[in-house]
Coordinates of C-alpha atoms in Angstrom, one line a residue:
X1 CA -39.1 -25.7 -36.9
X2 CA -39.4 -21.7 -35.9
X3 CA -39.9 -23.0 -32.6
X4 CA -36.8 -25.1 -32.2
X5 CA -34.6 -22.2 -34.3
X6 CA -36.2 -19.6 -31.4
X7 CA -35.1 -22.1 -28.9
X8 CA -31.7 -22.5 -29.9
X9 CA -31.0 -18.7 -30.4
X10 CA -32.2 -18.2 -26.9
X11 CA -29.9 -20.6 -25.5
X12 CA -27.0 -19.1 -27.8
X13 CA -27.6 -16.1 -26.2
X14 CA -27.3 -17.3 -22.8
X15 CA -24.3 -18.5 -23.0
X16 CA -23.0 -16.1 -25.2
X17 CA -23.9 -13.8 -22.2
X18 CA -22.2 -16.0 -19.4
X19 CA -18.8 -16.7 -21.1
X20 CA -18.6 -12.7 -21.5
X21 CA -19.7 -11.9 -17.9
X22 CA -16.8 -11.7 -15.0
X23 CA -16.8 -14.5 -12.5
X24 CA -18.2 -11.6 -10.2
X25 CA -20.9 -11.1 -12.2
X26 CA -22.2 -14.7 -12.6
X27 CA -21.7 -15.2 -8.6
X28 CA -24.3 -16.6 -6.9
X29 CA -25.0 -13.5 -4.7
X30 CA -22.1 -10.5 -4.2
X31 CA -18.4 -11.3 -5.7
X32 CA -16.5 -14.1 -3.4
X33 CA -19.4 -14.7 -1.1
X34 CA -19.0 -16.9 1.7
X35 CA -22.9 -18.6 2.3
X36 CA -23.7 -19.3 6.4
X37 CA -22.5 -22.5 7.2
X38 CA -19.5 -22.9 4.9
X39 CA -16.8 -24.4 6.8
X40 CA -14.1 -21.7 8.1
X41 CA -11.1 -23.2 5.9
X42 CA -13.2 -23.1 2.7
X43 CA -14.3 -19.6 4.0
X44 CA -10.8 -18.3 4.0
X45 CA -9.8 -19.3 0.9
X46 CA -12.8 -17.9 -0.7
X47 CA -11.8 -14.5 1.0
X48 CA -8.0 -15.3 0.0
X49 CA -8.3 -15.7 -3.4
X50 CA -11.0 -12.8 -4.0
X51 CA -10.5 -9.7 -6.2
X52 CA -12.7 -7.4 -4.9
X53 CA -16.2 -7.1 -3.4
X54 CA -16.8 -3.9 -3.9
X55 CA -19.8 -2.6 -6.0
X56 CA -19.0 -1.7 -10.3
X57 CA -21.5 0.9 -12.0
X58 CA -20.7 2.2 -15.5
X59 CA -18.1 -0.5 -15.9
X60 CA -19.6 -3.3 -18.3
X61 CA -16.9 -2.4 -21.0
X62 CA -13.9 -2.3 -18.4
X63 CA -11.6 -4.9 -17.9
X64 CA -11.7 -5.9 -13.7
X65 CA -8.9 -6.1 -11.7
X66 CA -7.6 -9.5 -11.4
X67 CA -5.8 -10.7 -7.9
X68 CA -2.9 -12.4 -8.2
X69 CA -1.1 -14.1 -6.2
X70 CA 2.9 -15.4 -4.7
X71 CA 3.8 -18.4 -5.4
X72 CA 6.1 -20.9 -3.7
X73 CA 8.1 -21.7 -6.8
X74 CA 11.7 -21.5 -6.5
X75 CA 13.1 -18.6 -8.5
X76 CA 16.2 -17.9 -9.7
X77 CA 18.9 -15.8 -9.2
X78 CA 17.5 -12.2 -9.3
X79 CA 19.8 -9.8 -11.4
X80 CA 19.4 -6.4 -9.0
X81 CA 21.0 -3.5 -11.1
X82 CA 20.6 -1.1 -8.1
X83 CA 23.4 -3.6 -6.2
X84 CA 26.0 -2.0 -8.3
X85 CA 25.2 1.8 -7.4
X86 CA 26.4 3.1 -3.8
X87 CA 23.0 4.9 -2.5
X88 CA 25.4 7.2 -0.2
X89 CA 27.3 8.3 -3.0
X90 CA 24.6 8.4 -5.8
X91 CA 21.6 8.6 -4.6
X92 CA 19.5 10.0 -7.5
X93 CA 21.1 7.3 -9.7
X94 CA 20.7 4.4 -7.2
X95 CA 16.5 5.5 -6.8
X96 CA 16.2 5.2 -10.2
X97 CA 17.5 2.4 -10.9
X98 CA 15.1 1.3 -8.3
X99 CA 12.0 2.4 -10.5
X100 CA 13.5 1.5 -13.8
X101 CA 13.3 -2.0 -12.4
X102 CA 9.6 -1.9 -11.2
X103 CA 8.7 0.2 -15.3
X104 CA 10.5 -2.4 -17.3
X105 CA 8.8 -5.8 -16.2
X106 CA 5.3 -3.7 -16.1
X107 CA 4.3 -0.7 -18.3
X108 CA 4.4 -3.1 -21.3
X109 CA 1.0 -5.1 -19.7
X110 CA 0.1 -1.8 -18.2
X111 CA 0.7 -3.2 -15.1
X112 CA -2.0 -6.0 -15.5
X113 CA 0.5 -8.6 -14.1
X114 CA -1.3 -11.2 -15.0
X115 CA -0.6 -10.9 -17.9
X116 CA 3.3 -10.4 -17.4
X117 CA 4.8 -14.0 -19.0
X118 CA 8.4 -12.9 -18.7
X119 CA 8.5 -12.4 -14.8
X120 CA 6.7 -12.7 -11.8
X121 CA 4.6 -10.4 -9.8
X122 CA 2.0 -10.4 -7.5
X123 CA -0.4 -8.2 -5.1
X124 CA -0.7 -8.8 -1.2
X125 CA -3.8 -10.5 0.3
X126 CA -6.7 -9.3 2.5
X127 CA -7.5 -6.1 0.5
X128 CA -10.6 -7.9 -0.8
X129 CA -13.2 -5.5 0.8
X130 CA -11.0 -2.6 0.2
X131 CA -9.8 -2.6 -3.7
X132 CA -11.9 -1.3 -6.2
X133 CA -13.1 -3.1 -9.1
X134 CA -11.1 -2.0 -12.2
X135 CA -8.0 -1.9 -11.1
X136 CA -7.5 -2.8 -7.7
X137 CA -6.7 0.1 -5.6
X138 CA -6.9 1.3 -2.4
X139 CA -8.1 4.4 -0.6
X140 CA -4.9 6.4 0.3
X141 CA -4.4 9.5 2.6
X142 CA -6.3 12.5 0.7
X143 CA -5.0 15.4 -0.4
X144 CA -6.0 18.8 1.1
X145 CA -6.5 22.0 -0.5
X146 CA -3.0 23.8 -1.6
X147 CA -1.1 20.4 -0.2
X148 CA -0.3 20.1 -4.0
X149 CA -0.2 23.4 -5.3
X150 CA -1.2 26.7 -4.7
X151 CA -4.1 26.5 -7.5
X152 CA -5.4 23.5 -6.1
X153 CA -8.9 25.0 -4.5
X154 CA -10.6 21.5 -3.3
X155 CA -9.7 18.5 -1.5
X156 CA -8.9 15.5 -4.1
X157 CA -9.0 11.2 -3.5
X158 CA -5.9 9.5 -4.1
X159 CA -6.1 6.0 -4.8
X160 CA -2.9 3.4 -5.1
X161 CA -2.0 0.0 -5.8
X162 CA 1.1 -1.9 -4.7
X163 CA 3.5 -4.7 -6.7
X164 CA 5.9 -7.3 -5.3
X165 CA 8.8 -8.7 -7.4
X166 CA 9.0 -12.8 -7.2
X167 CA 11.9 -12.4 -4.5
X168 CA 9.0 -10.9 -1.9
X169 CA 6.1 -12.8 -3.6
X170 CA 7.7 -16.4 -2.3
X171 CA 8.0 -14.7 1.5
X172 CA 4.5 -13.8 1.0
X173 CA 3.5 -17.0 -0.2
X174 CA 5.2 -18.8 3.1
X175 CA 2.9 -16.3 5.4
X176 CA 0.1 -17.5 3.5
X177 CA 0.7 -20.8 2.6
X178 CA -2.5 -21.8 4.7
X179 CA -5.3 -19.0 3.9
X180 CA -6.7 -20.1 7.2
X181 CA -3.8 -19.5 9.5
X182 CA -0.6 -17.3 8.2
X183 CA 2.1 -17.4 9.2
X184 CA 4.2 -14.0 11.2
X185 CA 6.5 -15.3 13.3
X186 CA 10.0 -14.1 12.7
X187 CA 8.8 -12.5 9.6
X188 CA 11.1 -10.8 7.5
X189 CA 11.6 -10.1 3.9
X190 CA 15.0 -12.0 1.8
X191 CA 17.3 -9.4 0.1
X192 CA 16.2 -8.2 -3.2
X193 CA 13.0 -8.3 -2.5
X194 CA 11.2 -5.3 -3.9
X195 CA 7.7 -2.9 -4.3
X196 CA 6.2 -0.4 -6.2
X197 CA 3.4 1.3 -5.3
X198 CA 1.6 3.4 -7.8
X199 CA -0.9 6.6 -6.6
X200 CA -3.3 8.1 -8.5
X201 CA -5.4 10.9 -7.6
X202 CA -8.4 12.8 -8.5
X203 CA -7.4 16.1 -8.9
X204 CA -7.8 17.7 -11.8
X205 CA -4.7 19.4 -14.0
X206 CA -6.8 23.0 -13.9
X207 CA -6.2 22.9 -9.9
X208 CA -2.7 20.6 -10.3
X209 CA -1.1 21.9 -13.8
X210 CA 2.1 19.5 -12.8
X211 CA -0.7 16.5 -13.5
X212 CA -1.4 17.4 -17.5
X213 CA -0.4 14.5 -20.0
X214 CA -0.1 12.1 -16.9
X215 CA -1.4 8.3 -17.7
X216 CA -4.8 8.2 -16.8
X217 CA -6.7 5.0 -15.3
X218 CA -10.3 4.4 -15.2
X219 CA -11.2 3.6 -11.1
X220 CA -14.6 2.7 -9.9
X221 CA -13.9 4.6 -6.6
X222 CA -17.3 6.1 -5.7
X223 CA -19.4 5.0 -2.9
X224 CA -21.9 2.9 -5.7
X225 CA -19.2 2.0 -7.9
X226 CA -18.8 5.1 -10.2
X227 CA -15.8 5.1 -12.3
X228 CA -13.8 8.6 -12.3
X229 CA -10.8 9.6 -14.5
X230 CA -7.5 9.0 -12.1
X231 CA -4.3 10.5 -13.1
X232 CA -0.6 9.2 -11.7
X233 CA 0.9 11.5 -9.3
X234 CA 3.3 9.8 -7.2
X235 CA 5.3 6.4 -7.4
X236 CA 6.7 4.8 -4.1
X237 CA 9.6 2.0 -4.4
X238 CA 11.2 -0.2 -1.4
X239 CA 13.4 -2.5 -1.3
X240 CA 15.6 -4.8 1.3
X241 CA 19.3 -3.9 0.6
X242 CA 21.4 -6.1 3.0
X243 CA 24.3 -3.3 2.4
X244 CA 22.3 -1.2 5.4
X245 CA 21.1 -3.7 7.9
X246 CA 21.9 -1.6 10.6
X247 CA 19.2 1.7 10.3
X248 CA 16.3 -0.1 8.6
X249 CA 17.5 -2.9 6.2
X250 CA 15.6 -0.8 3.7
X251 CA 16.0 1.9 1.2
X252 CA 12.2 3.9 0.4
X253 CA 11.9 6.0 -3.0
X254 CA 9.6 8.3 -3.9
X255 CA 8.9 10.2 -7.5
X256 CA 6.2 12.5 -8.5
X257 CA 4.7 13.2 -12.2
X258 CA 6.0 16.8 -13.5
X259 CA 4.6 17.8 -17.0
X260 CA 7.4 20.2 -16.7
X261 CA 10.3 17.1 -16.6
X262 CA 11.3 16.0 -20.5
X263 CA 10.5 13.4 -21.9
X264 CA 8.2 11.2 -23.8
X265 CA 6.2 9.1 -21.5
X266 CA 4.9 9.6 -18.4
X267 CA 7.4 7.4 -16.8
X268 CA 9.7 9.6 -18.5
X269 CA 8.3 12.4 -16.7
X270 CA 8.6 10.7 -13.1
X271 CA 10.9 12.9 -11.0
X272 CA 13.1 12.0 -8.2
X273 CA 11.6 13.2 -4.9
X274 CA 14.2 11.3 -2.7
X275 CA 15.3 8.0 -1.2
X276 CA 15.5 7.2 2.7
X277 CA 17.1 4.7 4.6
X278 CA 16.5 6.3 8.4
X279 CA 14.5 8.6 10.5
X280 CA 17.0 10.7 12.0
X281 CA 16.0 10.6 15.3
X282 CA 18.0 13.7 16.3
X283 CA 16.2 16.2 14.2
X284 CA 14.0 18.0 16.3
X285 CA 11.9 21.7 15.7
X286 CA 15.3 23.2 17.2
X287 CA 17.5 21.6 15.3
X288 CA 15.9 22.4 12.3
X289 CA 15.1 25.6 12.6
X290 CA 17.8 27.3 15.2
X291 CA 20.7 25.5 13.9
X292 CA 20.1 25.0 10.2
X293 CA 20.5 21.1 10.5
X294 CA 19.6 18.8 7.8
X295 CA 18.5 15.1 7.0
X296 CA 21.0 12.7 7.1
X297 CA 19.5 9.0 6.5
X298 CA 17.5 10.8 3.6
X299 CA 18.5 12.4 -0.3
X300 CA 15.7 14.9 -0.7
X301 CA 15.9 16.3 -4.3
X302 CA 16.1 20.1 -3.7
X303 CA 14.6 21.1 -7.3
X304 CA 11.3 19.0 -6.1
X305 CA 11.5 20.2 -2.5
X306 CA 11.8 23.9 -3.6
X307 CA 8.6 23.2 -5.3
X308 CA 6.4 22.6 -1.8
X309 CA 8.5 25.3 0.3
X310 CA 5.7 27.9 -0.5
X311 CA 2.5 25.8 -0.2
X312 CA 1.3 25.1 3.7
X313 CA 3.1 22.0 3.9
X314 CA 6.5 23.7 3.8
X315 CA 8.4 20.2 3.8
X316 CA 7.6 17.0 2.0
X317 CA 8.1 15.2 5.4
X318 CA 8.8 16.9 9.2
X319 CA 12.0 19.0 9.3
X320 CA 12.8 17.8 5.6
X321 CA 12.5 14.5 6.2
X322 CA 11.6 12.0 3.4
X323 CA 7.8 12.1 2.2
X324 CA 5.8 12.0 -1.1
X325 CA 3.8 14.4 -2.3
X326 CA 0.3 12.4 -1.2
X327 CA 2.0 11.8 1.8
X328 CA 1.3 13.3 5.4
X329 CA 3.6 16.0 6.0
X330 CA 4.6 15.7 9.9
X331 CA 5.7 12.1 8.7
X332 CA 8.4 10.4 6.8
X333 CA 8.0 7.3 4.6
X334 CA 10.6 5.3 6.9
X335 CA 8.7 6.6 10.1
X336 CA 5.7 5.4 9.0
X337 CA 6.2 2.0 7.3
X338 CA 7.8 0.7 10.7
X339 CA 4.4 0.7 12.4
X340 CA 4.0 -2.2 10.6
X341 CA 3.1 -5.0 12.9
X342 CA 0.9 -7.8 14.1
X343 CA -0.6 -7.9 17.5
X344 CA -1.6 -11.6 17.1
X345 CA -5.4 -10.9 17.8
X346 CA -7.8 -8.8 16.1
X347 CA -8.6 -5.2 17.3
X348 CA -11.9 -4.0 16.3
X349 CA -12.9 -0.7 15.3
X350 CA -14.6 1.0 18.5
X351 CA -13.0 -1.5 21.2
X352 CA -11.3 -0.4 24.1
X353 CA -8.3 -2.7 22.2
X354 CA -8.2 0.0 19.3
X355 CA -7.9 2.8 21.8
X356 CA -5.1 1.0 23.5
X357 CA -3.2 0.1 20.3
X358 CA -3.4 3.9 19.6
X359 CA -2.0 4.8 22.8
X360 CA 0.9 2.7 22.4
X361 CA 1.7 3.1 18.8
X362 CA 3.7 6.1 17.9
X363 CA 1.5 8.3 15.3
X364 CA 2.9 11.4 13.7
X365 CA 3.4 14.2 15.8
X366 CA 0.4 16.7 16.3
X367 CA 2.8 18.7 18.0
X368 CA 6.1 19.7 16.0
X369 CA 7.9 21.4 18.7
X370 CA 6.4 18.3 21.1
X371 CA 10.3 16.6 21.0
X372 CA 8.9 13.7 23.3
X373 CA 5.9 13.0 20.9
X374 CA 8.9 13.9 18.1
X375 CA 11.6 11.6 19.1
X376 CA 9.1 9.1 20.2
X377 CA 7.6 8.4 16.5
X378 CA 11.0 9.1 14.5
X379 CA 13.5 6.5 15.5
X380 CA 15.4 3.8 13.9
X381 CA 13.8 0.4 14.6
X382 CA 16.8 -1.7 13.0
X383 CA 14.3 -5.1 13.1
X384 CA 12.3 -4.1 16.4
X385 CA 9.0 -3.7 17.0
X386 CA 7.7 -0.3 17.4
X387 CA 5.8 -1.8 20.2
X388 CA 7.3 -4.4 22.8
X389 CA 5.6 -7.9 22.7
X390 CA 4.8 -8.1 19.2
X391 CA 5.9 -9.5 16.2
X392 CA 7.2 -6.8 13.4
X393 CA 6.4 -6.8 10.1
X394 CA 9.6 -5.7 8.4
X395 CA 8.0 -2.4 7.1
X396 CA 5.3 -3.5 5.5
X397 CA 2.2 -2.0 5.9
X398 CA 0.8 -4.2 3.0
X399 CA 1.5 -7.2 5.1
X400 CA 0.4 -5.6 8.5
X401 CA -3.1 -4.3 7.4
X402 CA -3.7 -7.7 5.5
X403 CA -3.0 -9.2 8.9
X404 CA -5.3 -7.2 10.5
X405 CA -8.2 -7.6 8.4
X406 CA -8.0 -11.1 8.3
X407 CA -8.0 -11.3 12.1
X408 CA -10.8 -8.9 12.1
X409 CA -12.8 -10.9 9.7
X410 CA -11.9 -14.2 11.2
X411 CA -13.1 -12.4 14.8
X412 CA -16.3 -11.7 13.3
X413 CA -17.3 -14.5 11.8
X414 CA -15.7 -17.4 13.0
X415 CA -14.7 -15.9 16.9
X416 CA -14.0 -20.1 18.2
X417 CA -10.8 -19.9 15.8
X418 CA -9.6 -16.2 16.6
X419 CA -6.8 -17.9 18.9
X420 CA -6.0 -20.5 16.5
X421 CA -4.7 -18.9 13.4
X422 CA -2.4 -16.8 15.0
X423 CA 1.5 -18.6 15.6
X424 CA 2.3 -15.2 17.5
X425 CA 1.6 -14.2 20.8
X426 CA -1.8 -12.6 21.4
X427 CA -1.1 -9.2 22.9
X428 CA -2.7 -8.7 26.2
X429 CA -4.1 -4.8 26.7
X430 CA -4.9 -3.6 30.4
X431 CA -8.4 -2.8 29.1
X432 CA -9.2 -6.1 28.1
X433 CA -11.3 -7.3 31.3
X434 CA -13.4 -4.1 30.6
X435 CA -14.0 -5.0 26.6
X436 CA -17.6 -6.2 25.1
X437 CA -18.3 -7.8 22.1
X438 CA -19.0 -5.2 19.2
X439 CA -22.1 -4.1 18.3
X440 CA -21.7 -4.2 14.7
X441 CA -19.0 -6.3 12.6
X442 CA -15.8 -4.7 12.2
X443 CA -15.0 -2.5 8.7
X444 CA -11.5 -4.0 7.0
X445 CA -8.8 -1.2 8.0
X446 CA -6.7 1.3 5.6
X447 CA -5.7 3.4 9.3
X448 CA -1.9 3.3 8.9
X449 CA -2.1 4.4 5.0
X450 CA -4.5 7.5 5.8
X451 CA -2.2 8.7 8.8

């Protein structure tokens, strides 16, 4: 009778212990592994569908970040407040109205949307290998020492995540409709459709005082897993407003946490950096310096501006130009969300393709005074590609790096299918003849979001 009581506590136990354990615990092997010999379409769901495969230390009593997908379901009507603000008029009020939107549907879940049951959300795909395991962010461009204040004495991680209202989710949901072959051609986002991106960072409030009384995530961003204390520094929103099809077809926002700003929450405390629709292509070193010219496709928020004249940096973005606090400052946020594109083929890390790509795609100028290099990165793309014979991505760099590593991944693994789950042209480089297989399998890519 012991023995059989023994028995049955054992096996209580067990499955006690494997309802309680993630789904990436109880794998058989690392989170959404993909076993030699599975067939490629099963493959790329697998990879699809996956959360994260990075590693979790220290985390057994965190809740993991939980992938979630668009869906094809029609939706109705969106009811899009900022449609009823003119953005050249009232800029300030017409950006936030653009964040008030993104709050409202997702500080109540703290922004575990899938949990949200009064709308729909969802995260892009192909960020698998990337996202870490408690909340799903991303490595970001890191700050450097005094790029966020003058007290701030070392260089600090940023991290971010990025949210799609239902309008985008269903476009994302048609590129991916097969996990094994998406869909780019033609690609463009509907009206009303709508992101926000969320960065936190690492640094401390003794080194960034601006950062005290900021919400605080738990991130297992170190190299093992470790899970460090991230605070919210900067919010990016987007959206496609039809009103400006012309420039970009998009308005970008950018806010950054001020202890300083009233109020009672830390959404409270977000402040208005700016909003951009264009890259003003005509603002050059001279122009800027010489002739006292100013943005003119961009509302930068002087108060916030003031507060990164003194600090190496200068501007938020080249010559004044939109840019967030995080953010490179010899870019812009326009600028650098139209490098968002698919080649139709992968490019590896090390290839003569990836030094190719680099040549022909625009970076941010080294060079300020460099007007060729200048002019050459900041103009307005309207719906072109910033490279001729590929298919644009309608500024997203979410969509364009989920692309890539899928192509990369499918390159690696499964090479016989690289050319057929693509419906875009493969882009041909003048190196190609001269290109030899990798050594080593490529890494999945942040490159355009640490530019």
């Amino acid at each position: 009778m012991a023995k059989r009581a023994l028995l049955f506590s054992l096996v209580s136990l067990f499955f006690a212990a494997f309802l309680s354990a993630s789904p990436a615990q109880v794998a058989d092997g690392p989170p959404c592994a993909v076993h030699e010999g599975t067939p490629f379409n099963e493959a790329a769901r697998i990879k699809f569908e996956c959360s994260s495969t990075r590693p979790l230390t220290e985390g057994a009593s965190h809740r993991e970040f939980a992938l979630k997908l668009g869906s094809l379901a029609a939706i109705a009507t969106p009811k899009l407040s900022w449609k009823q603000i003119d953005p050249m008029q009232e800029p300030a009020r017409y950006v936030k109205a653009l964040l008030e939107y993104g709050v409202k549907d997702n500080q109540g879940v703290d922004w575990r949307i899938e949990d949200n049951k009064a709308s729909t959300w969802c995260h892009a795909p192909w960020f698998q290998d990337l996202r870490e395991r408690l909340r799903g962010m991303t490595l970001e461009r890191g700050s450097r020492p005094f790029e966020l204040h003058a007290r701030q004495q070392t260089f600090s991680q940023n991290w971010a995540i990025g949210f799609y209202n239902d309008v985008a989710c269903r476009r994302l949901a048609l590129v991916w409709q097969d996990p094994a072959s998406p869909k780019t051609k033609d690609f463009a986002f509907p009206d009303g459709s709508y992101a926000i991106k969320l960065l936190f960072t690492a640094a401390a409030p003794s080194e960034v005082p601006y950062l005290a009384g900021s919400l605080e995530w738990d991130a297992a961003i170190g190299e093992k897993g470790e899970v460090t204390r991230m605070r919210l520094l900067q919010v990016d929103v987007a959206v496609k407003d039809n009103r400006l099809n012309g420039v970009s077809g998009w308005f970008f926002g950018t806010f950054m946490y001020d202890a300083a700003t009233p109020g009672n929450t830390p959404y409270e405390r977000l402040t208005p950096v700016g909003v951009t629709w264009g890259s003003d292509p005509t603002l050059t070193a001279f122009q800027y310096e010489q002739r006292g010219k100013a943005v003119r496709e961009s509302w930068v928020n002087p108060a916030v501006a003031e507060k990164f004249f003194a600090l190496p940096r200068h501007t938020l973005g080249l010559f004044g130009r939109l840019n967030g606090p995080v953010d490179n400052p010899k870019s812009s946020c326009i600028a650098c969300h139209g490098q968002a594109l698919d080649w139709g083929r992968a490019i590896t890390r090390g290839s003569l393709a990836e030094v190719s790509a680099g040549l022909l795609m625009p970076g941010p100028p080294q060079d300020p005074y460099d007007d060729g290099v200048v002019g050459r990165y900041f103009v307005n793309l309207g719906t072109a590609s910033f490279v001729n014979g590929t298919q644009p991505l309608d500024y997203s760099l979410q969509v364009a790096l989920g692309i890539k590593n899928f192509r990369a991944w499918v390159f690696a693994n499964y090479p016989q299918m690289a050319d057929q789950t693509t419906d875009v042209p493969k882009f041909s480089f003048p190196t190609d003849p001269f290109e030899v297989a990798p050594a080593a399998p490529p890494e999945p890519s942040m490159e355009l979001f640490m530019r």
